[in-house]
Tab-separated table of C-alpha atoms (C1' of nucleotides) in Angstrom:
chain	number	residue	atom	x	y	z
A	1	MET	CA	-6.621	29.130	-5.089
A	2	ASP	CA	-4.396	26.953	-2.972
A	3	ARG	CA	-4.622	29.503	-0.203
A	4	GLN	CA	-8.369	29.199	-0.292
A	5	LYS	CA	-8.292	25.423	-0.260
A	6	ILE	CA	-6.243	25.543	2.917
A	7	LYS	CA	-8.357	28.186	4.595
A	8	GLU	CA	-11.564	26.414	3.665
A	9	ALA	CA	-10.190	23.307	5.290
A	10	GLY	CA	-9.726	25.281	8.478
A	11	LEU	CA	-5.966	24.898	8.390
A	12	LYS	CA	-3.192	27.353	8.953
A	13	LEU	CA	-1.520	28.787	5.928
A	14	THR	CA	2.094	27.635	5.853
A	15	PRO	CA	4.695	27.840	3.110
A	16	GLN	CA	5.041	24.069	3.216
A	17	ARG	CA	1.367	23.468	2.579
A	18	LEU	CA	1.333	25.989	-0.211
A	19	ALA	CA	4.371	24.429	-1.836
A	20	ILE	CA	2.908	20.940	-1.705
A	21	LEU	CA	-0.444	22.020	-3.072
A	22	ASP	CA	1.305	24.018	-5.745
A	23	TYR	CA	3.299	20.988	-6.747
A	24	LEU	CA	0.243	18.764	-6.813
A	25	ARG	CA	-1.900	21.166	-8.791
A	26	ASP	CA	-1.939	20.172	-12.455
A	27	ASN	CA	0.273	17.227	-11.592
A	28	LEU	CA	-1.023	14.200	-13.465
A	29	GLU	CA	1.546	11.764	-12.153
A	30	HIS	CA	-0.191	10.787	-8.935
A	31	PRO	CA	3.069	11.083	-7.024
A	32	SER	CA	4.005	9.241	-3.857
A	33	ALA	CA	5.033	10.959	-0.627
A	34	GLU	CA	8.646	10.277	-1.524
A	35	ASP	CA	8.200	11.826	-4.982
A	36	ILE	CA	6.686	14.916	-3.422
A	37	TYR	CA	9.388	15.102	-0.796
A	38	LYS	CA	12.127	15.002	-3.408
A	39	ALA	CA	10.443	17.707	-5.444
A	40	MET	CA	10.058	19.851	-2.343
A	41	LEU	CA	13.715	19.572	-1.411
A	42	GLU	CA	14.704	21.392	-4.578
A	43	ARG	CA	12.858	24.565	-3.725
A	44	PHE	CA	12.569	24.015	-0.002
A	45	PRO	CA	15.751	22.343	1.279
A	46	THR	CA	14.669	22.230	4.906
A	47	MET	CA	11.364	20.490	4.492
A	48	SER	CA	11.043	17.306	6.466
A	49	LEU	CA	9.606	14.089	5.136
A	50	ALA	CA	7.385	14.055	8.196
A	51	THR	CA	5.894	17.339	7.106
A	52	VAL	CA	5.103	15.869	3.713
A	53	TYR	CA	3.302	12.952	5.289
A	54	ASN	CA	1.549	15.191	7.801
A	55	THR	CA	0.434	17.609	5.146
A	56	LEU	CA	-0.804	14.935	2.782
A	57	GLU	CA	-2.745	13.194	5.517
A	58	THR	CA	-4.248	16.435	6.755
A	59	LEU	CA	-5.260	17.528	3.281
A	60	ARG	CA	-6.752	14.133	2.557
A	61	GLU	CA	-8.658	14.145	5.800
A	62	LYS	CA	-10.115	17.525	4.935
A	63	GLY	CA	-11.065	16.326	1.491
A	64	ALA	CA	-8.702	18.613	-0.388
A	65	ILE	CA	-6.835	15.772	-2.078
A	66	GLN	CA	-7.319	12.057	-2.556
A	67	GLU	CA	-5.177	9.098	-1.635
A	68	VAL	CA	-5.180	6.457	-4.352
A	69	THR	CA	-4.606	2.833	-3.460
A	70	ILE	CA	-3.302	1.694	-6.766
A	71	ASP	CA	0.332	0.970	-6.255
A	72	PRO	CA	1.020	-2.031	-4.033
A	73	GLN	CA	4.313	-0.509	-2.964
A	74	LYS	CA	3.172	2.847	-1.710
A	75	LYS	CA	0.409	5.342	-1.321
A	76	ARG	CA	-0.035	7.818	-4.107
A	77	PHE	CA	-1.846	11.124	-4.127
A	78	ASP	CA	-4.265	12.743	-6.494
A	79	PRO	CA	-4.861	16.505	-6.405
A	80	ASN	CA	-8.389	15.956	-7.660
A	81	PRO	CA	-10.630	15.152	-4.698
A	82	ARG	CA	-13.701	14.544	-6.863
A	83	PRO	CA	-14.594	10.939	-7.717
A	84	HIS	CA	-13.102	9.751	-10.973
A	85	HIS	CA	-11.448	6.704	-12.452
A	86	HIS	CA	-7.903	5.725	-13.310
A	87	LEU	CA	-5.974	4.283	-16.178
A	88	ILE	CA	-2.911	2.419	-15.000
A	89	CYS	CA	0.063	1.230	-16.992
A	90	THR	CA	0.835	-2.199	-15.603
A	91	ARG	CA	4.412	-1.926	-16.795
A	92	CYS	CA	5.628	1.472	-15.559
A	93	LYS	CA	2.813	2.142	-13.048
A	94	ARG	CA	1.935	5.450	-14.650
A	95	VAL	CA	-1.540	6.573	-13.645
A	96	LEU	CA	-3.841	8.836	-15.630
A	97	ASP	CA	-7.289	10.132	-14.760
A	98	ILE	CA	-10.354	9.040	-16.658
A	99	HIS	CA	-13.467	11.126	-16.316
A	100	ILE	CA	-16.407	9.084	-17.462
A	101	ASP	CA	-19.625	8.661	-15.563
A	102	TYR	CA	-20.557	5.005	-15.639
A	103	GLN	CA	-23.841	3.928	-14.117
A	104	LEU	CA	-22.874	0.794	-12.263
A	105	HIS	CA	-25.928	-0.875	-10.865
A	106	VAL	CA	-25.490	-3.605	-8.296
A	107	PRO	CA	-28.517	-5.853	-7.869
A	108	GLU	CA	-29.773	-5.972	-4.300
A	109	ALA	CA	-29.050	-9.686	-4.225
A	110	LYS	CA	-25.343	-9.077	-4.727
A	111	LYS	CA	-24.939	-6.305	-2.220
A	112	ASN	CA	-24.535	-8.635	0.744
A	113	GLY	CA	-26.341	-6.118	2.881
A	114	PHE	CA	-23.834	-3.389	2.105
A	115	GLU	CA	-24.934	0.162	1.659
A	116	ILE	CA	-22.951	1.164	-1.397
A	117	VAL	CA	-21.829	4.768	-1.452
A	118	GLY	CA	-19.303	4.958	-4.245
A	119	ASN	CA	-17.048	3.190	-6.674
A	120	HIS	CA	-13.726	3.474	-8.398
A	121	ILE	CA	-12.663	1.821	-11.611
A	122	GLU	CA	-9.096	0.920	-12.415
A	123	PHE	CA	-8.446	0.337	-16.085
A	124	TYR	CA	-5.289	-1.628	-16.754
A	125	GLY	CA	-3.248	-1.280	-19.861
A	126	ILE	CA	0.074	-0.477	-21.416
A	127	CYS	CA	0.923	3.154	-21.980
A	128	PRO	CA	2.242	4.426	-25.323
A	129	ASP	CA	5.791	4.795	-23.988
A	130	CYS	CA	5.930	1.230	-22.767
A	131	ARG	CA	4.341	-0.061	-25.964
A	132	LEU	CA	7.137	1.591	-27.857
A	133	LYS	CA	9.832	0.225	-25.583
A	134	MET	CA	8.407	-3.266	-25.842
A	135	SER	CA	8.320	-3.230	-29.617
A	136	VAL	CA	11.876	-1.940	-29.743
A	137	MET	CA	13.067	-4.730	-27.469
A	138	GLN	CA	11.505	-7.375	-29.668
A	139	SER	CA	13.124	-6.232	-32.865
B	1	MET	CA	-7.487	-29.696	-6.435
B	2	ASP	CA	-4.792	-27.693	-4.688
B	3	ARG	CA	-2.256	-30.352	-5.657
B	4	GLN	CA	-3.250	-29.892	-9.257
B	5	LYS	CA	-3.054	-26.156	-9.093
B	6	ILE	CA	0.515	-26.402	-7.864
B	7	LYS	CA	1.539	-29.033	-10.396
B	8	GLU	CA	-0.065	-27.116	-13.232
B	9	ALA	CA	1.964	-24.121	-12.218
B	10	GLY	CA	5.117	-26.193	-12.594
B	11	LEU	CA	5.923	-25.934	-8.912
B	12	LYS	CA	7.038	-28.514	-6.416
B	13	LEU	CA	4.449	-29.902	-4.086
B	14	THR	CA	5.274	-28.887	-0.529
B	15	PRO	CA	3.235	-29.105	2.657
B	16	GLN	CA	3.570	-25.358	3.066
B	17	ARG	CA	2.087	-24.597	-0.335
B	18	LEU	CA	-0.724	-27.028	0.233
B	19	ALA	CA	-1.497	-25.526	3.610
B	20	ILE	CA	-1.578	-21.987	2.251
B	21	LEU	CA	-3.756	-22.909	-0.697
B	22	ASP	CA	-6.009	-24.882	1.581
B	23	TYR	CA	-6.380	-21.897	3.846
B	24	LEU	CA	-7.071	-19.554	0.962
B	25	ARG	CA	-9.617	-21.811	-0.723
B	26	ASP	CA	-13.132	-20.700	0.156
B	27	ASN	CA	-11.646	-17.854	2.168
B	28	LEU	CA	-13.642	-14.727	1.459
B	29	GLU	CA	-11.660	-12.421	3.706
B	30	HIS	CA	-8.895	-11.506	1.267
B	31	PRO	CA	-6.278	-11.979	3.963
B	32	SER	CA	-2.902	-10.282	4.171
B	33	ALA	CA	0.405	-12.138	4.330
B	34	GLU	CA	0.434	-11.573	8.075
B	35	ASP	CA	-3.098	-12.978	8.427
B	36	ILE	CA	-2.076	-16.061	6.507
B	37	TYR	CA	1.107	-16.437	8.488
B	38	LYS	CA	-0.768	-16.361	11.779
B	39	ALA	CA	-3.266	-18.923	10.561
B	40	MET	CA	-0.433	-21.146	9.374
B	41	LEU	CA	1.362	-21.045	12.703
B	42	GLU	CA	-1.533	-22.810	14.363
B	43	ARG	CA	-1.282	-25.929	12.302
B	44	PHE	CA	2.274	-25.493	11.125
B	45	PRO	CA	4.349	-23.964	13.927
B	46	THR	CA	7.606	-23.936	11.999
B	47	MET	CA	6.473	-22.039	8.954
B	48	SER	CA	8.445	-18.905	8.265
B	49	LEU	CA	6.951	-15.591	7.290
B	50	ALA	CA	9.385	-15.589	4.396
B	51	THR	CA	7.820	-18.775	3.122
B	52	VAL	CA	4.412	-17.183	3.218
B	53	TYR	CA	5.631	-14.234	1.166
B	54	ASN	CA	7.553	-16.501	-1.191
B	55	THR	CA	4.610	-18.782	-1.704
B	56	LEU	CA	2.134	-15.993	-2.262
B	57	GLU	CA	4.396	-14.280	-4.759
B	58	THR	CA	5.095	-17.503	-6.608
B	59	LEU	CA	1.439	-18.444	-6.779
B	60	ARG	CA	0.533	-14.978	-7.961
B	61	GLU	CA	3.222	-15.036	-10.591
B	62	LYS	CA	1.898	-18.324	-11.895
B	63	GLY	CA	-1.632	-16.972	-11.946
B	64	ALA	CA	-2.973	-19.279	-9.256
B	65	ILE	CA	-4.049	-16.459	-6.967
B	66	GLN	CA	-4.469	-12.716	-7.216
B	67	GLU	CA	-2.944	-9.870	-5.282
B	68	VAL	CA	-5.467	-7.146	-4.560
B	69	THR	CA	-4.333	-3.585	-4.071
B	70	ILE	CA	-7.193	-2.398	-1.983
B	71	ASP	CA	-5.791	-1.830	1.447
B	72	PRO	CA	-3.357	1.079	1.642
B	73	GLN	CA	-1.532	-0.584	4.514
B	74	LYS	CA	-0.737	-3.951	3.024
B	75	LYS	CA	-1.127	-6.364	0.176
B	76	ARG	CA	-4.047	-8.711	0.335
B	77	PHE	CA	-4.638	-11.941	-1.508
B	78	ASP	CA	-7.583	-13.398	-3.317
B	79	PRO	CA	-7.812	-17.125	-4.035
B	80	ASN	CA	-9.830	-16.410	-7.147
B	81	PRO	CA	-7.455	-15.602	-10.000
B	82	ARG	CA	-10.249	-14.818	-12.464
B	83	PRO	CA	-11.146	-11.149	-13.004
B	84	HIS	CA	-13.905	-9.942	-10.751
B	85	HIS	CA	-14.820	-6.916	-8.705
B	86	HIS	CA	-14.794	-6.043	-5.027
B	87	LEU	CA	-17.089	-4.591	-2.432
B	88	ILE	CA	-15.146	-2.872	0.326
B	89	CYS	CA	-16.332	-1.754	3.713
B	90	THR	CA	-14.685	1.602	4.249
B	91	ARG	CA	-15.031	1.203	7.986
B	92	CYS	CA	-13.670	-2.259	8.774
B	93	LYS	CA	-11.904	-2.874	5.435
B	94	ARG	CA	-13.777	-6.093	4.847
B	95	VAL	CA	-13.666	-7.120	1.204
B	96	LEU	CA	-16.224	-9.239	-0.635
B	97	ASP	CA	-16.220	-10.416	-4.223
B	98	ILE	CA	-18.723	-9.169	-6.729
B	99	HIS	CA	-19.214	-11.151	-9.890
B	100	ILE	CA	-20.935	-8.971	-12.415
B	101	ASP	CA	-19.824	-8.490	-15.964
B	102	TYR	CA	-19.967	-4.808	-16.740
B	103	GLN	CA	-19.219	-3.648	-20.263
B	104	LEU	CA	-17.085	-0.597	-19.672
B	105	HIS	CA	-16.385	1.132	-22.906
B	106	VAL	CA	-13.684	3.754	-23.011
B	107	PRO	CA	-13.883	6.104	-25.979
B	108	GLU	CA	-10.705	6.165	-28.028
B	109	ALA	CA	-10.339	9.850	-27.242
B	110	LYS	CA	-9.983	9.123	-23.545
B	111	LYS	CA	-7.548	6.249	-23.830
B	112	ASN	CA	-4.493	8.490	-24.062
B	113	GLY	CA	-2.920	5.971	-26.395
B	114	PHE	CA	-3.193	3.181	-23.841
B	115	GLU	CA	-4.016	-0.315	-24.903
B	116	ILE	CA	-6.559	-1.305	-22.287
B	117	VAL	CA	-6.473	-4.937	-21.273
B	118	GLY	CA	-8.616	-5.131	-18.182
B	119	ASN	CA	-10.374	-3.369	-15.378
B	120	HIS	CA	-11.288	-3.726	-11.767
B	121	ILE	CA	-14.105	-2.016	-9.940
B	122	GLU	CA	-14.031	-1.221	-6.263
B	123	PHE	CA	-17.415	-0.556	-4.735
B	124	TYR	CA	-17.270	1.289	-1.455
B	125	GLY	CA	-19.814	0.967	1.262
B	126	ILE	CA	-20.571	0.057	4.823
B	127	CYS	CA	-21.068	-3.588	5.665
B	128	PRO	CA	-24.042	-4.801	7.700
B	129	ASP	CA	-21.942	-5.365	10.820
B	130	CYS	CA	-20.592	-1.829	10.773
B	131	ARG	CA	-24.022	-0.395	10.015
B	132	LEU	CA	-25.284	-2.109	13.141
B	133	LYS	CA	-22.388	-0.904	15.256
B	134	MET	CA	-22.843	2.642	14.035
B	135	SER	CA	-26.547	2.706	14.848
B	136	VAL	CA	-25.886	1.284	18.287
B	137	MET	CA	-23.311	3.972	18.992
B	138	GLN	CA	-25.704	6.719	18.054
B	139	SER	CA	-28.447	5.568	20.376
C	1	DT	C1'	18.635	-44.592	-3.162
C	2	DA	C1'	21.422	-40.728	-5.256
C	3	DT	C1'	21.367	-36.321	-7.312
C	4	DA	C1'	20.222	-31.774	-8.867
C	5	DA	C1'	17.132	-28.255	-8.606
C	6	DA	C1'	13.996	-25.941	-5.893
C	7	DA	C1'	11.997	-24.569	-1.501
C	8	DT	C1'	12.167	-23.532	3.352
C	9	DG	C1'	13.377	-21.080	7.490
C	10	DA	C1'	16.132	-17.870	9.991
C	11	DT	C1'	17.375	-13.555	9.834
C	12	DA	C1'	19.258	-9.259	7.916
C	13	DA	C1'	18.197	-5.478	5.127
C	14	DT	C1'	15.211	-2.285	2.963
C	15	DA	C1'	11.163	0.498	2.295
C	16	DT	C1'	7.240	2.813	3.834
C	17	DT	C1'	4.637	4.962	7.232
C	18	DT	C1'	3.561	6.587	11.821
C	19	DA	C1'	4.732	8.456	16.380
C	20	DT	C1'	7.076	11.636	19.448
C	21	DC	C1'	8.256	15.941	20.886
C	22	DA	C1'	11.067	20.221	21.264
C	23	DA	C1'	11.246	24.409	18.759
C	24	DG	C1'	9.202	27.543	15.557
C	25	DT	C1'	5.290	29.971	13.392
C	26	DA	C1'	0.549	31.661	12.107
C	27	DA	C1'	-3.552	33.968	13.421
C	28	DG	C1'	-6.456	36.238	16.326
C	29	DA	C1'	-6.726	39.034	20.740
C	30	DA	C1'	-5.290	42.840	23.242
D	1	DT	C1'	2.087	46.059	16.686
D	2	DT	C1'	2.947	42.840	20.144
D	3	DC	C1'	1.309	38.950	22.846
D	4	DT	C1'	-0.487	34.522	23.402
D	5	DT	C1'	-1.880	30.146	22.258
D	6	DA	C1'	-2.709	26.548	19.455
D	7	DC	C1'	-1.044	24.575	15.519
D	8	DT	C1'	2.757	23.198	12.609
D	9	DT	C1'	7.310	21.904	11.486
D	10	DG	C1'	11.486	19.235	11.458
D	11	DA	C1'	14.491	15.804	13.414
D	12	DT	C1'	14.469	11.458	14.590
D	13	DA	C1'	12.889	7.154	16.659
D	14	DA	C1'	9.754	3.512	16.172
D	15	DA	C1'	6.633	0.600	13.922
D	16	DT	C1'	5.070	-1.942	10.047
D	17	DA	C1'	5.446	-4.281	5.715
D	18	DT	C1'	8.205	-6.416	2.352
D	19	DT	C1'	12.295	-8.206	0.093
D	20	DA	C1'	16.920	-10.259	0.065
D	21	DT	C1'	20.366	-13.607	1.491
D	22	DC	C1'	21.885	-17.987	2.210
D	23	DA	C1'	22.741	-22.384	4.668
D	24	DT	C1'	19.916	-26.299	5.218
D	25	DT	C1'	16.293	-29.282	3.931
D	26	DT	C1'	13.111	-31.279	0.786
D	27	DT	C1'	11.084	-32.618	-3.648
D	28	DA	C1'	11.079	-34.861	-8.018
D	29	DT	C1'	13.251	-37.717	-11.013
D	30	DA	C1'	16.758	-40.776	-12.662
DNA sequence: TATAAAATGATAATATTTATCAAGTAAGAA
DNA sequence: TTCTTACTTGATAAATATTATCATTTTATA
């Protein structure tokens, strides 16, 4: 399936691209380039960080993955290119997908002349792990 | 009003803080630290970039302004600390505020154990200026 | 004023991302 | 299968953004 994604995007099939897509597939962590690079090094000791960045940018450009602007420190990547929303732990920065179709109507008067083509909702909260840690610290 | 904001935050009143708050007030551009720094230099040639970062971080920490994670390249700052949404031009990265109170209910089953405390909606679109430029280019 | 705590400014250090380019590789042509 | 070319990789330099350090200066208060 990864092979197809790459071919469909009109890109050459390389082991690096396959490895990155394989790592991203079913990955719910929304990893950063650095995260991906580290994971790659384990099974692919020669891969360059530049290749990770190149690959991610190329895949994003072709619509095969999505870049999520959620972490002020760094870009993070989402293997799911379809529009969806995110649930973010404000403490540990964990990001989970939320698939709900909200109908968000913006009155013409508030559009400021924009032609609106999409939206993205960030829900902020504290994840179960952090809730636990916080309650432990208090006691 | 800026003086009060600073005092309320328990901070010392400095010309630098006043100048930054003054610049941010009524600023709808959601400027970056660099933007603010450049603007400061004009009326305040000795101000350091470090001071801009320090001030912004301090003000954010105290809840006087908001950091918006919208631009993958850099942090941007919003003088309005109250929750609201944003309208982003995907072409020129211009950001406008949208004040609409949406009731976004997340079913318990989709919360993944998170305790949700807030949300932020990004609306994507093309601003009037860019629409114009694009139509000119086509013709 | 004098003093202590806090803030500024200069600059170094770090982190993240992009650019450059020689060498290697994939994919289609012959 | 081999050749050829365009694309890709990997190494590294460069650029950009942010944070840290710390001596000096300034603010707020006594």
